[in-house]
Amino acid sequence: MAEIVFAAGAPHAPGLIGLLEAAPNDVKDVVIHTYRTLAERIRAAKPDALIVFANDHLANSRVRAYPDFLIGMAEEHSGPHEWFKPWIGCDDYTVKGDRDLAEKLFHGLNRRGIRMFAQHENLYFDDNISVPVLLTDLNDGSIPMVPVLQNCTVPPFPDQYKSYEAGKALGDFIREDLPSDMRIALLGSGGLSHEPGGARYYFIDEEFDRWFLEASASGDHEKLLSELTIERMEKAGVGGTTELLAWIVVLGAIGPHRGESFGYVVHKDFKCGVGAVHWHLDQPVT
Amino acid sequence: MDLKDFDPSLATHDLIQDLKWNPPLRDEFAANEAAVLDRYPLREAERKALEARDFRSLYDLGLHPYLGGQLARLIYGNEAGKGATVAVNKLVESLTGGKAE
């Protein structure tokens, strides 16, 4: 039985790279510490591979033919896609892929009734993958990555219950289909509250963010799922906050566990609430 | 604003995706916008709104706001802290009828 050895959720706002230098020192310190902590903890877990679920942001498919889950099967993932480079303000990077794991994931989830799409070609990555990769140095070649780009914003998209079901299938796939000594890390990339492209572009819903971080760290998944409705997320920022559904996939995979919420910070120019949760896999909630 | 207004049949979605994915098309759009717009099956109101940089009308017609944000960057600038900030403020101005915060 393969094992999930690391699970976390963290935002990927582009400003965390391109606008970080101009941010106040206290904000900068929190952001750097948050992603350094995640980087250290991922490596301490000694995973064989990292699977990242992240909002696709309409980067890869037309709106009328939009997959709910798109797996990157490339041997190597390069990013960002050229148009996003100045917007993120980052350098080019390459991350080792894991084609075998990606293929198994594709088959394993489809067999479990979760419709997956997959591409051998390099996917177009914007901030969704680029920001966590660069802030945790995943481009150092130490951990292969399989990206799964999720439809978090093109209606109708999988809601909190469907995302959790996808996560349960993911957990079952990891435990039942992968080699018994394999160690898998999971990251939900996205959130917190934000409204990209909306009239409230600069709005950050601190009350929602703090509630979500605490609720997702509590391990009470039934309560979290009943309260984290699409309507509630949209109230906290239309078209952006729902990318927290990528965190819900991770929660479905690990099942109820307590987590540690850390690094919450509000900085208007980021246009997005920032904070992470690392779930303690040795602290199940029964 | 909410996603209930989203109309995926709006051709502006394809225009924005193509501009993102195709650098020569971006150059052509900058040099001769009308020639690029001519190639898309835009509704009359949609084309007028595009030409007027009227994001409010585009959203009312059904443009997805995430792509609206990208359209603003394609028009006003895409660099962090520079053109991209101008794009956000121009977009918010159009959507609210006033100045951005």
mmCIF file of C-alpha atoms in Angstrom:
data_model
loop_
_atom_site.group_PDB
_atom_site.id
_atom_site.type_symbol
_atom_site.label_atom_id
_atom_site.label_comp_id
_atom_site.label_asym_id
_atom_site.label_seq_id
_atom_site.Cartn_x
_atom_site.Cartn_y
_atom_site.Cartn_z
ATOM 1 C CA MET A 1 0.000 0.000 0.000
ATOM 2 C CA ALA A 2 1.546 3.294 -1.096
ATOM 3 C CA GLU A 3 1.396 6.121 1.381
ATOM 4 C CA ILE A 4 0.439 9.790 1.363
ATOM 5 C CA VAL A 5 3.302 11.368 3.305
ATOM 6 C CA PHE A 6 2.587 15.072 2.894
ATOM 7 C CA ALA A 7 -0.548 17.125 2.308
ATOM 8 C CA ALA A 8 -0.961 20.886 2.238
ATOM 9 C CA GLY A 9 -2.851 23.741 0.660
ATOM 10 C CA ALA A 10 -1.359 27.098 -0.305
ATOM 11 C CA PRO A 11 -2.201 30.055 -2.554
ATOM 12 C CA HIS A 12 -0.484 30.856 -5.828
ATOM 13 C CA ALA A 13 -1.217 34.579 -6.315
ATOM 14 C CA PRO A 14 1.165 35.957 -8.968
ATOM 15 C CA GLY A 15 1.989 38.933 -6.745
ATOM 16 C CA LEU A 16 3.746 36.535 -4.366
ATOM 17 C CA ILE A 17 6.601 36.682 -6.856
ATOM 18 C CA GLY A 18 6.208 39.800 -9.019
ATOM 19 C CA LEU A 19 5.013 42.145 -6.276
ATOM 20 C CA LEU A 20 6.853 40.604 -3.333
ATOM 21 C CA GLU A 21 9.852 42.920 -3.449
ATOM 22 C CA ALA A 22 7.611 45.989 -3.269
ATOM 23 C CA ALA A 23 5.574 44.603 -0.338
ATOM 24 C CA PRO A 24 6.143 45.852 3.228
ATOM 25 C CA ASN A 25 8.873 43.937 5.047
ATOM 26 C CA ASP A 26 6.523 42.279 7.528
ATOM 27 C CA VAL A 27 4.369 40.942 4.678
ATOM 28 C CA LYS A 28 7.413 39.800 2.752
ATOM 29 C CA ASP A 29 8.773 37.961 5.786
ATOM 30 C CA VAL A 30 5.523 36.074 6.318
ATOM 31 C CA VAL A 31 5.311 34.999 2.666
ATOM 32 C CA ILE A 32 8.915 33.859 2.525
ATOM 33 C CA HIS A 33 8.578 31.965 5.811
ATOM 34 C CA THR A 34 5.344 30.301 4.691
ATOM 35 C CA TYR A 35 6.759 28.874 1.483
ATOM 36 C CA ARG A 36 10.156 28.048 3.079
ATOM 37 C CA THR A 37 8.247 26.063 5.701
ATOM 38 C CA LEU A 38 6.308 24.201 3.021
ATOM 39 C CA ALA A 39 9.504 23.529 1.070
ATOM 40 C CA GLU A 40 11.244 22.102 4.133
ATOM 41 C CA ARG A 41 8.286 19.966 5.133
ATOM 42 C CA ILE A 42 7.784 18.531 1.646
ATOM 43 C CA ARG A 43 11.433 17.463 1.577
ATOM 44 C CA ALA A 44 11.345 16.155 5.147
ATOM 45 C CA ALA A 45 8.508 13.829 4.107
ATOM 46 C CA LYS A 46 10.831 12.254 1.496
ATOM 47 C CA PRO A 47 8.180 11.790 -1.205
ATOM 48 C CA ASP A 48 8.846 9.916 -4.428
ATOM 49 C CA ALA A 49 6.519 12.323 -6.243
ATOM 50 C CA LEU A 50 4.312 15.345 -5.673
ATOM 51 C CA ILE A 51 0.836 15.587 -7.193
ATOM 52 C CA VAL A 52 -0.388 19.187 -7.415
ATOM 53 C CA PHE A 53 -4.045 20.054 -7.968
ATOM 54 C CA ALA A 54 -4.514 23.649 -9.132
ATOM 55 C CA ASN A 55 -7.055 25.818 -10.920
ATOM 56 C CA ASP A 56 -6.427 25.767 -14.678
ATOM 57 C CA HIS A 57 -7.480 29.455 -14.975
ATOM 58 C CA LEU A 58 -8.748 28.866 -18.534
ATOM 59 C CA ALA A 59 -5.134 28.525 -19.636
ATOM 60 C CA ASN A 60 -5.328 25.305 -21.640
ATOM 61 C CA SER A 61 -8.780 24.790 -23.131
ATOM 62 C CA ARG A 62 -11.561 26.695 -24.812
ATOM 63 C CA VAL A 63 -14.518 27.501 -22.582
ATOM 64 C CA ARG A 64 -16.882 25.286 -24.583
ATOM 65 C CA ALA A 65 -14.681 22.186 -24.303
ATOM 66 C CA TYR A 66 -13.398 22.436 -20.796
ATOM 67 C CA PRO A 67 -12.120 19.420 -18.816
ATOM 68 C CA ASP A 68 -12.755 19.238 -15.082
ATOM 69 C CA PHE A 69 -9.356 17.606 -14.489
ATOM 70 C CA LEU A 70 -6.403 17.756 -16.899
ATOM 71 C CA ILE A 71 -3.281 15.751 -16.047
ATOM 72 C CA GLY A 72 0.161 16.794 -17.286
ATOM 73 C CA MET A 73 1.900 13.597 -18.435
ATOM 74 C CA ALA A 74 5.108 15.160 -19.729
ATOM 75 C CA GLU A 75 8.518 13.749 -18.754
ATOM 76 C CA GLU A 76 9.472 17.280 -17.837
ATOM 77 C CA HIS A 77 7.306 20.340 -17.181
ATOM 78 C CA SER A 78 8.438 23.767 -18.317
ATOM 79 C CA GLY A 79 6.888 27.049 -17.386
ATOM 80 C CA PRO A 80 5.573 29.559 -17.237
ATOM 81 C CA HIS A 81 3.804 29.835 -20.579
ATOM 82 C CA GLU A 82 5.436 32.813 -22.265
ATOM 83 C CA TRP A 83 2.473 35.232 -21.961
ATOM 84 C CA PHE A 84 2.337 34.819 -18.176
ATOM 85 C CA LYS A 85 6.043 35.371 -17.585
ATOM 86 C CA PRO A 86 6.052 39.200 -17.234
ATOM 87 C CA TRP A 87 2.786 39.093 -15.302
ATOM 88 C CA ILE A 88 4.200 36.709 -12.721
ATOM 89 C CA GLY A 89 7.613 38.350 -12.933
ATOM 90 C CA CYS A 90 9.503 35.079 -12.818
ATOM 91 C CA ASP A 91 12.201 33.228 -14.699
ATOM 92 C CA ASP A 92 11.723 30.125 -16.810
ATOM 93 C CA TYR A 93 11.851 26.856 -14.919
ATOM 94 C CA THR A 94 11.755 23.131 -15.494
ATOM 95 C CA VAL A 95 10.439 20.467 -13.143
ATOM 96 C CA LYS A 96 10.941 16.755 -13.470
ATOM 97 C CA GLY A 97 7.700 14.967 -14.367
ATOM 98 C CA ASP A 98 6.615 11.389 -13.668
ATOM 99 C CA ARG A 99 5.004 9.969 -16.776
ATOM 100 C CA ASP A 100 4.400 6.539 -15.276
ATOM 101 C CA LEU A 101 2.611 7.979 -12.254
ATOM 102 C CA ALA A 102 0.640 10.377 -14.467
ATOM 103 C CA GLU A 103 -0.560 7.518 -16.672
ATOM 104 C CA LYS A 104 -1.505 5.423 -13.649
ATOM 105 C CA LEU A 105 -3.355 8.404 -12.174
ATOM 106 C CA PHE A 106 -5.256 8.911 -15.429
ATOM 107 C CA HIS A 107 -6.357 5.278 -15.601
ATOM 108 C CA GLY A 108 -6.882 4.921 -11.859
ATOM 109 C CA LEU A 109 -9.260 7.845 -11.508
ATOM 110 C CA ASN A 110 -11.148 7.144 -14.718
ATOM 111 C CA ARG A 111 -11.667 3.566 -13.499
ATOM 112 C CA ARG A 112 -13.069 5.003 -10.292
ATOM 113 C CA GLY A 113 -15.598 7.106 -12.207
ATOM 114 C CA ILE A 114 -13.775 10.455 -12.103
ATOM 115 C CA ARG A 115 -13.455 11.658 -15.703
ATOM 116 C CA MET A 116 -9.852 12.699 -16.229
ATOM 117 C CA PHE A 117 -8.229 14.214 -19.296
ATOM 118 C CA ALA A 118 -4.495 14.079 -19.925
ATOM 119 C CA GLN A 119 -1.852 15.468 -22.262
ATOM 120 C CA HIS A 120 1.641 14.290 -23.084
ATOM 121 C CA GLU A 121 2.491 17.807 -24.279
ATOM 122 C CA ASN A 122 3.699 20.410 -21.825
ATOM 123 C CA LEU A 123 0.633 22.101 -20.365
ATOM 124 C CA TYR A 124 0.371 25.886 -20.246
ATOM 125 C CA PHE A 125 1.228 26.903 -16.704
ATOM 126 C CA ASP A 126 0.470 30.328 -15.290
ATOM 127 C CA ASP A 127 0.689 31.227 -11.612
ATOM 128 C CA ASN A 128 -1.194 28.012 -10.695
ATOM 129 C CA ILE A 129 1.906 25.804 -10.886
ATOM 130 C CA SER A 130 4.673 28.388 -11.382
ATOM 131 C CA VAL A 131 4.272 30.141 -8.032
ATOM 132 C CA PRO A 132 4.376 27.049 -5.778
ATOM 133 C CA VAL A 133 7.173 25.520 -7.852
ATOM 134 C CA LEU A 134 9.374 28.605 -7.633
ATOM 135 C CA LEU A 135 8.608 29.501 -4.024
ATOM 136 C CA THR A 136 9.374 25.966 -2.834
ATOM 137 C CA ASP A 137 12.285 25.384 -5.279
ATOM 138 C CA LEU A 138 10.670 22.341 -6.866
ATOM 139 C CA ASN A 139 12.723 23.168 -9.950
ATOM 140 C CA ASP A 140 15.796 21.840 -8.117
ATOM 141 C CA GLY A 141 15.073 18.400 -9.542
ATOM 142 C CA SER A 142 14.638 16.732 -6.167
ATOM 143 C CA ILE A 143 10.955 15.778 -6.429
ATOM 144 C CA PRO A 144 9.114 14.743 -9.613
ATOM 145 C CA MET A 145 5.760 16.480 -10.048
ATOM 146 C CA VAL A 146 2.485 15.504 -11.673
ATOM 147 C CA PRO A 147 0.290 18.568 -12.237
ATOM 148 C CA VAL A 148 -3.484 18.194 -12.386
ATOM 149 C CA LEU A 149 -5.225 21.322 -13.617
ATOM 150 C CA GLN A 150 -8.737 21.553 -12.252
ATOM 151 C CA ASN A 151 -11.797 23.379 -13.481
ATOM 152 C CA CYS A 152 -12.567 25.637 -10.547
ATOM 153 C CA THR A 153 -14.318 28.434 -12.405
ATOM 154 C CA VAL A 154 -15.951 27.500 -15.720
ATOM 155 C CA PRO A 155 -19.584 26.610 -14.941
ATOM 156 C CA PRO A 156 -20.692 23.983 -14.319
ATOM 157 C CA PHE A 157 -17.611 22.909 -12.347
ATOM 158 C CA PRO A 158 -17.269 20.226 -9.664
ATOM 159 C CA ASP A 159 -18.542 21.660 -6.380
ATOM 160 C CA GLN A 160 -17.151 20.909 -2.924
ATOM 161 C CA TYR A 161 -18.848 17.500 -2.734
ATOM 162 C CA LYS A 162 -17.746 16.390 -6.210
ATOM 163 C CA SER A 163 -14.218 17.661 -5.563
ATOM 164 C CA TYR A 164 -14.134 15.719 -2.300
ATOM 165 C CA GLU A 165 -15.335 12.582 -4.139
ATOM 166 C CA ALA A 166 -12.520 13.065 -6.661
ATOM 167 C CA GLY A 167 -10.158 13.307 -3.720
ATOM 168 C CA LYS A 168 -11.490 10.104 -2.170
ATOM 169 C CA ALA A 169 -10.876 8.343 -5.482
ATOM 170 C CA LEU A 170 -7.376 9.846 -5.546
ATOM 171 C CA GLY A 171 -6.644 8.521 -2.059
ATOM 172 C CA ASP A 172 -7.967 5.086 -2.977
ATOM 173 C CA PHE A 173 -5.862 5.095 -6.151
ATOM 174 C CA ILE A 174 -2.707 5.977 -4.214
ATOM 175 C CA ARG A 175 -3.301 3.335 -1.556
ATOM 176 C CA GLU A 176 -4.508 0.527 -3.834
ATOM 177 C CA ASP A 177 -2.866 0.981 -7.237
ATOM 178 C CA LEU A 178 0.618 2.318 -6.573
ATOM 179 C CA PRO A 179 3.629 0.222 -5.473
ATOM 180 C CA SER A 180 3.586 -0.506 -1.763
ATOM 181 C CA ASP A 181 6.741 1.411 -0.963
ATOM 182 C CA MET A 182 5.787 4.546 -2.886
ATOM 183 C CA ARG A 183 5.509 7.839 -1.000
ATOM 184 C CA ILE A 184 3.243 10.549 -2.402
ATOM 185 C CA ALA A 185 2.978 14.228 -1.494
ATOM 186 C CA LEU A 186 -0.172 16.221 -2.284
ATOM 187 C CA LEU A 187 -0.585 19.967 -2.690
ATOM 188 C CA GLY A 188 -3.779 21.919 -3.302
ATOM 189 C CA SER A 189 -2.702 25.134 -5.009
ATOM 190 C CA GLY A 190 -5.049 28.128 -4.936
ATOM 191 C CA GLY A 191 -7.118 30.614 -2.955
ATOM 192 C CA LEU A 192 -7.653 32.264 -0.638
ATOM 193 C CA SER A 193 -10.356 34.907 -1.274
ATOM 194 C CA HIS A 194 -9.911 36.886 -4.481
ATOM 195 C CA GLU A 195 -11.880 38.162 -7.452
ATOM 196 C CA PRO A 196 -9.619 38.193 -10.516
ATOM 197 C CA GLY A 197 -11.170 40.151 -13.351
ATOM 198 C CA GLY A 198 -14.054 41.324 -11.185
ATOM 199 C CA ALA A 199 -15.335 44.678 -10.025
ATOM 200 C CA ARG A 200 -13.910 43.816 -6.591
ATOM 201 C CA TYR A 201 -10.442 42.990 -7.954
ATOM 202 C CA TYR A 202 -8.749 44.404 -4.850
ATOM 203 C CA PHE A 203 -11.173 42.800 -2.399
ATOM 204 C CA ILE A 204 -9.804 40.351 0.169
ATOM 205 C CA ASP A 205 -12.356 38.767 2.508
ATOM 206 C CA GLU A 206 -10.330 38.368 5.678
ATOM 207 C CA GLU A 207 -13.255 36.987 7.673
ATOM 208 C CA PHE A 208 -13.854 34.260 5.090
ATOM 209 C CA ASP A 209 -10.162 33.443 4.818
ATOM 210 C CA ARG A 210 -9.712 33.023 8.555
ATOM 211 C CA TRP A 211 -12.861 30.903 8.769
ATOM 212 C CA PHE A 212 -11.738 28.682 5.891
ATOM 213 C CA LEU A 213 -8.211 28.173 7.221
ATOM 214 C CA GLU A 214 -9.539 27.200 10.638
ATOM 215 C CA ALA A 215 -12.306 24.990 9.227
ATOM 216 C CA SER A 216 -10.014 23.136 6.838
ATOM 217 C CA ALA A 217 -7.482 22.588 9.632
ATOM 218 C CA SER A 218 -10.129 21.313 12.061
ATOM 219 C CA GLY A 219 -10.552 17.922 10.430
ATOM 220 C CA ASP A 220 -14.355 18.223 10.527
ATOM 221 C CA HIS A 221 -14.907 17.578 6.839
ATOM 222 C CA GLU A 222 -18.654 17.095 7.077
ATOM 223 C CA LYS A 223 -19.064 20.579 8.537
ATOM 224 C CA LEU A 224 -16.553 22.102 6.120
ATOM 225 C CA LEU A 225 -18.293 20.629 3.083
ATOM 226 C CA SER A 226 -21.742 21.690 4.252
ATOM 227 C CA GLU A 227 -20.566 25.286 4.764
ATOM 228 C CA LEU A 228 -18.080 25.763 1.915
ATOM 229 C CA THR A 229 -20.717 26.263 -0.749
ATOM 230 C CA ILE A 230 -19.984 27.770 -4.137
ATOM 231 C CA GLU A 231 -22.268 30.658 -3.129
ATOM 232 C CA ARG A 232 -20.182 31.341 -0.030
ATOM 233 C CA MET A 233 -16.933 31.214 -1.971
ATOM 234 C CA GLU A 234 -18.317 33.516 -4.686
ATOM 235 C CA LYS A 235 -19.374 35.999 -2.006
ATOM 236 C CA ALA A 236 -15.723 36.058 -0.938
ATOM 237 C CA GLY A 237 -14.609 36.742 -4.518
ATOM 238 C CA VAL A 238 -16.249 35.722 -7.788
ATOM 239 C CA GLY A 239 -14.256 33.506 -10.127
ATOM 240 C CA GLY A 240 -11.249 33.144 -7.837
ATOM 241 C CA THR A 241 -12.091 31.898 -4.356
ATOM 242 C CA THR A 242 -13.565 28.678 -5.747
ATOM 243 C CA GLU A 243 -10.055 27.499 -6.576
ATOM 244 C CA LEU A 244 -10.010 26.364 -2.943
ATOM 245 C CA LEU A 245 -11.771 23.340 -4.420
ATOM 246 C CA ALA A 246 -8.247 22.101 -5.235
ATOM 247 C CA TRP A 247 -7.630 21.942 -1.469
ATOM 248 C CA ILE A 248 -10.855 19.950 -1.114
ATOM 249 C CA VAL A 249 -9.509 17.277 -3.489
ATOM 250 C CA VAL A 250 -6.487 16.897 -1.190
ATOM 251 C CA LEU A 251 -8.755 16.686 1.858
ATOM 252 C CA GLY A 252 -10.806 13.969 0.176
ATOM 253 C CA ALA A 253 -7.635 11.992 -0.478
ATOM 254 C CA ILE A 254 -6.347 12.107 3.091
ATOM 255 C CA GLY A 255 -9.670 11.987 4.956
ATOM 256 C CA PRO A 256 -10.262 13.884 8.210
ATOM 257 C CA HIS A 257 -6.997 14.973 9.839
ATOM 258 C CA ARG A 258 -6.062 17.959 11.929
ATOM 259 C CA GLY A 259 -3.905 20.546 10.254
ATOM 260 C CA GLU A 260 -1.827 23.552 11.087
ATOM 261 C CA SER A 261 -2.844 26.895 9.616
ATOM 262 C CA PHE A 262 -0.034 29.380 9.285
ATOM 263 C CA GLY A 263 1.211 32.433 7.459
ATOM 264 C CA TYR A 264 -2.043 34.335 6.991
ATOM 265 C CA VAL A 265 -1.374 37.800 5.656
ATOM 266 C CA VAL A 266 -3.400 40.481 3.925
ATOM 267 C CA HIS A 267 -1.707 42.769 1.429
ATOM 268 C CA LYS A 268 -4.012 44.651 -0.920
ATOM 269 C CA ASP A 269 -1.627 44.603 -3.884
ATOM 270 C CA PHE A 270 -1.576 40.797 -3.859
ATOM 271 C CA LYS A 271 -5.337 41.018 -4.559
ATOM 272 C CA CYS A 272 -5.675 37.693 -2.746
ATOM 273 C CA GLY A 273 -5.677 36.428 0.812
ATOM 274 C CA VAL A 274 -2.538 34.429 1.576
ATOM 275 C CA GLY A 275 -2.148 31.606 4.087
ATOM 276 C CA ALA A 276 -1.396 27.884 4.139
ATOM 277 C CA VAL A 277 -2.517 24.712 5.885
ATOM 278 C CA HIS A 278 -0.316 21.664 6.428
ATOM 279 C CA TRP A 279 -2.342 18.626 7.440
ATOM 280 C CA HIS A 280 -0.764 16.333 10.017
ATOM 281 C CA LEU A 281 -1.180 12.823 8.666
ATOM 282 C CA ASP A 282 -0.428 11.361 12.089
ATOM 283 C CA GLN A 283 -3.414 13.187 13.596
ATOM 284 C CA PRO A 284 -6.575 11.592 12.193
ATOM 285 C CA VAL A 285 -9.927 12.878 13.389
ATOM 286 C CA THR A 286 -12.423 10.134 14.143
ATOM 287 C CA MET B 1 -21.501 40.273 -10.863
ATOM 288 C CA ASP B 2 -21.644 36.513 -10.843
ATOM 289 C CA LEU B 3 -20.930 33.601 -13.131
ATOM 290 C CA LYS B 4 -24.652 33.112 -13.840
ATOM 291 C CA ASP B 5 -24.248 35.632 -16.691
ATOM 292 C CA PHE B 6 -21.467 33.560 -18.285
ATOM 293 C CA ASP B 7 -22.218 32.716 -21.925
ATOM 294 C CA PRO B 8 -19.599 30.320 -23.328
ATOM 295 C CA SER B 9 -20.870 30.862 -26.882
ATOM 296 C CA LEU B 10 -19.470 34.414 -26.880
ATOM 297 C CA ALA B 11 -16.671 34.489 -29.484
ATOM 298 C CA THR B 12 -14.662 36.985 -27.428
ATOM 299 C CA HIS B 13 -13.607 34.051 -25.263
ATOM 300 C CA ASP B 14 -11.892 32.466 -28.281
ATOM 301 C CA LEU B 15 -10.291 35.770 -29.267
ATOM 302 C CA ILE B 16 -8.722 36.151 -25.818
ATOM 303 C CA GLN B 17 -7.516 32.537 -25.711
ATOM 304 C CA ASP B 18 -5.968 32.888 -29.168
ATOM 305 C CA LEU B 19 -4.246 36.156 -28.239
ATOM 306 C CA LYS B 20 -2.740 34.462 -25.179
ATOM 307 C CA TRP B 21 -1.590 31.423 -27.083
ATOM 308 C CA ASN B 22 -0.376 33.075 -30.294
ATOM 309 C CA PRO B 23 2.309 35.818 -30.119
ATOM 310 C CA PRO B 24 2.088 36.782 -33.858
ATOM 311 C CA LEU B 25 -1.673 37.279 -33.435
ATOM 312 C CA ARG B 26 -0.943 39.572 -30.475
ATOM 313 C CA ASP B 27 1.356 41.627 -32.664
ATOM 314 C CA GLU B 28 -1.289 41.831 -35.367
ATOM 315 C CA PHE B 29 -3.947 42.796 -32.809
ATOM 316 C CA ALA B 30 -1.728 45.655 -31.638
ATOM 317 C CA ALA B 31 -1.055 46.833 -35.198
ATOM 318 C CA ASN B 32 -4.437 46.241 -36.813
ATOM 319 C CA GLU B 33 -7.094 45.299 -34.292
ATOM 320 C CA ALA B 34 -9.980 45.532 -36.752
ATOM 321 C CA ALA B 35 -8.445 42.931 -39.056
ATOM 322 C CA VAL B 36 -8.191 40.482 -36.175
ATOM 323 C CA LEU B 37 -11.723 41.178 -34.941
ATOM 324 C CA ASP B 38 -13.049 40.592 -38.477
ATOM 325 C CA ARG B 39 -12.028 36.923 -38.199
ATOM 326 C CA TYR B 40 -14.237 36.187 -35.194
ATOM 327 C CA PRO B 41 -18.022 35.717 -35.283
ATOM 328 C CA LEU B 42 -18.641 38.590 -32.891
ATOM 329 C CA ARG B 43 -22.130 39.888 -32.266
ATOM 330 C CA GLU B 44 -22.604 43.556 -33.094
ATOM 331 C CA ALA B 45 -22.882 44.591 -29.442
ATOM 332 C CA GLU B 46 -19.883 42.445 -28.567
ATOM 333 C CA ARG B 47 -17.667 44.070 -31.185
ATOM 334 C CA LYS B 48 -18.776 47.562 -30.171
ATOM 335 C CA ALA B 49 -17.988 46.787 -26.538
ATOM 336 C CA LEU B 50 -14.553 45.431 -27.481
ATOM 337 C CA GLU B 51 -13.751 48.533 -29.529
ATOM 338 C CA ALA B 52 -14.948 50.813 -26.737
ATOM 339 C CA ARG B 53 -13.009 48.855 -24.029
ATOM 340 C CA ASP B 54 -16.408 48.550 -22.366
ATOM 341 C CA PHE B 55 -15.859 45.623 -20.015
ATOM 342 C CA ARG B 56 -19.169 46.224 -18.231
ATOM 343 C CA SER B 57 -21.075 45.514 -21.462
ATOM 344 C CA LEU B 58 -18.871 42.517 -22.282
ATOM 345 C CA TYR B 59 -19.616 41.019 -18.862
ATOM 346 C CA ASP B 60 -23.328 41.730 -19.317
ATOM 347 C CA LEU B 61 -23.142 39.889 -22.643
ATOM 348 C CA GLY B 62 -21.571 36.907 -20.884
ATOM 349 C CA LEU B 63 -17.778 37.254 -20.924
ATOM 350 C CA HIS B 64 -16.112 35.189 -18.213
ATOM 351 C CA PRO B 65 -14.524 37.668 -15.765
ATOM 352 C CA TYR B 66 -11.268 35.737 -15.540
ATOM 353 C CA LEU B 67 -10.789 36.208 -19.277
ATOM 354 C CA GLY B 68 -11.964 39.809 -18.887
ATOM 355 C CA GLY B 69 -8.974 40.388 -16.633
ATOM 356 C CA GLN B 70 -6.705 38.856 -19.252
ATOM 357 C CA LEU B 71 -8.263 40.964 -22.030
ATOM 358 C CA ALA B 72 -7.485 44.062 -19.965
ATOM 359 C CA ARG B 73 -3.847 42.954 -19.727
ATOM 360 C CA LEU B 74 -3.703 42.206 -23.452
ATOM 361 C CA ILE B 75 -4.852 45.773 -24.086
ATOM 362 C CA TYR B 76 -3.240 47.824 -21.322
ATOM 363 C CA GLY B 77 -0.144 45.883 -20.302
ATOM 364 C CA ASN B 78 0.944 42.619 -18.741
ATOM 365 C CA GLU B 79 3.953 43.376 -16.583
ATOM 366 C CA ALA B 80 3.761 42.903 -12.810
ATOM 367 C CA GLY B 81 3.418 46.198 -10.959
ATOM 368 C CA LYS B 82 3.415 48.168 -14.209
ATOM 369 C CA GLY B 83 1.085 47.581 -17.169
ATOM 370 C CA ALA B 84 -0.732 44.841 -15.284
ATOM 371 C CA THR B 85 -1.670 47.307 -12.540
ATOM 372 C CA VAL B 86 -2.898 49.807 -15.132
ATOM 373 C CA ALA B 87 -4.964 46.999 -16.654
ATOM 374 C CA VAL B 88 -6.579 46.122 -13.313
ATOM 375 C CA ASN B 89 -7.464 49.749 -12.621
ATOM 376 C CA LYS B 90 -8.864 50.356 -16.117
ATOM 377 C CA LEU B 91 -10.943 47.192 -15.837
ATOM 378 C CA VAL B 92 -12.334 48.115 -12.425
ATOM 379 C CA GLU B 93 -13.111 51.622 -13.674
ATOM 380 C CA SER B 94 -15.086 50.197 -16.563
ATOM 381 C CA LEU B 95 -16.958 47.738 -14.345
ATOM 382 C CA THR B 96 -17.831 50.203 -11.608
ATOM 383 C CA GLY B 97 -18.198 53.357 -13.652
ATOM 384 C CA GLY B 98 -15.688 55.036 -11.374
ATOM 385 C CA LYS B 99 -12.132 55.013 -10.274
ATOM 386 C CA ALA B 100 -10.402 51.935 -8.922
ATOM 387 C CA GLU B 101 -9.459 51.962 -5.243
#
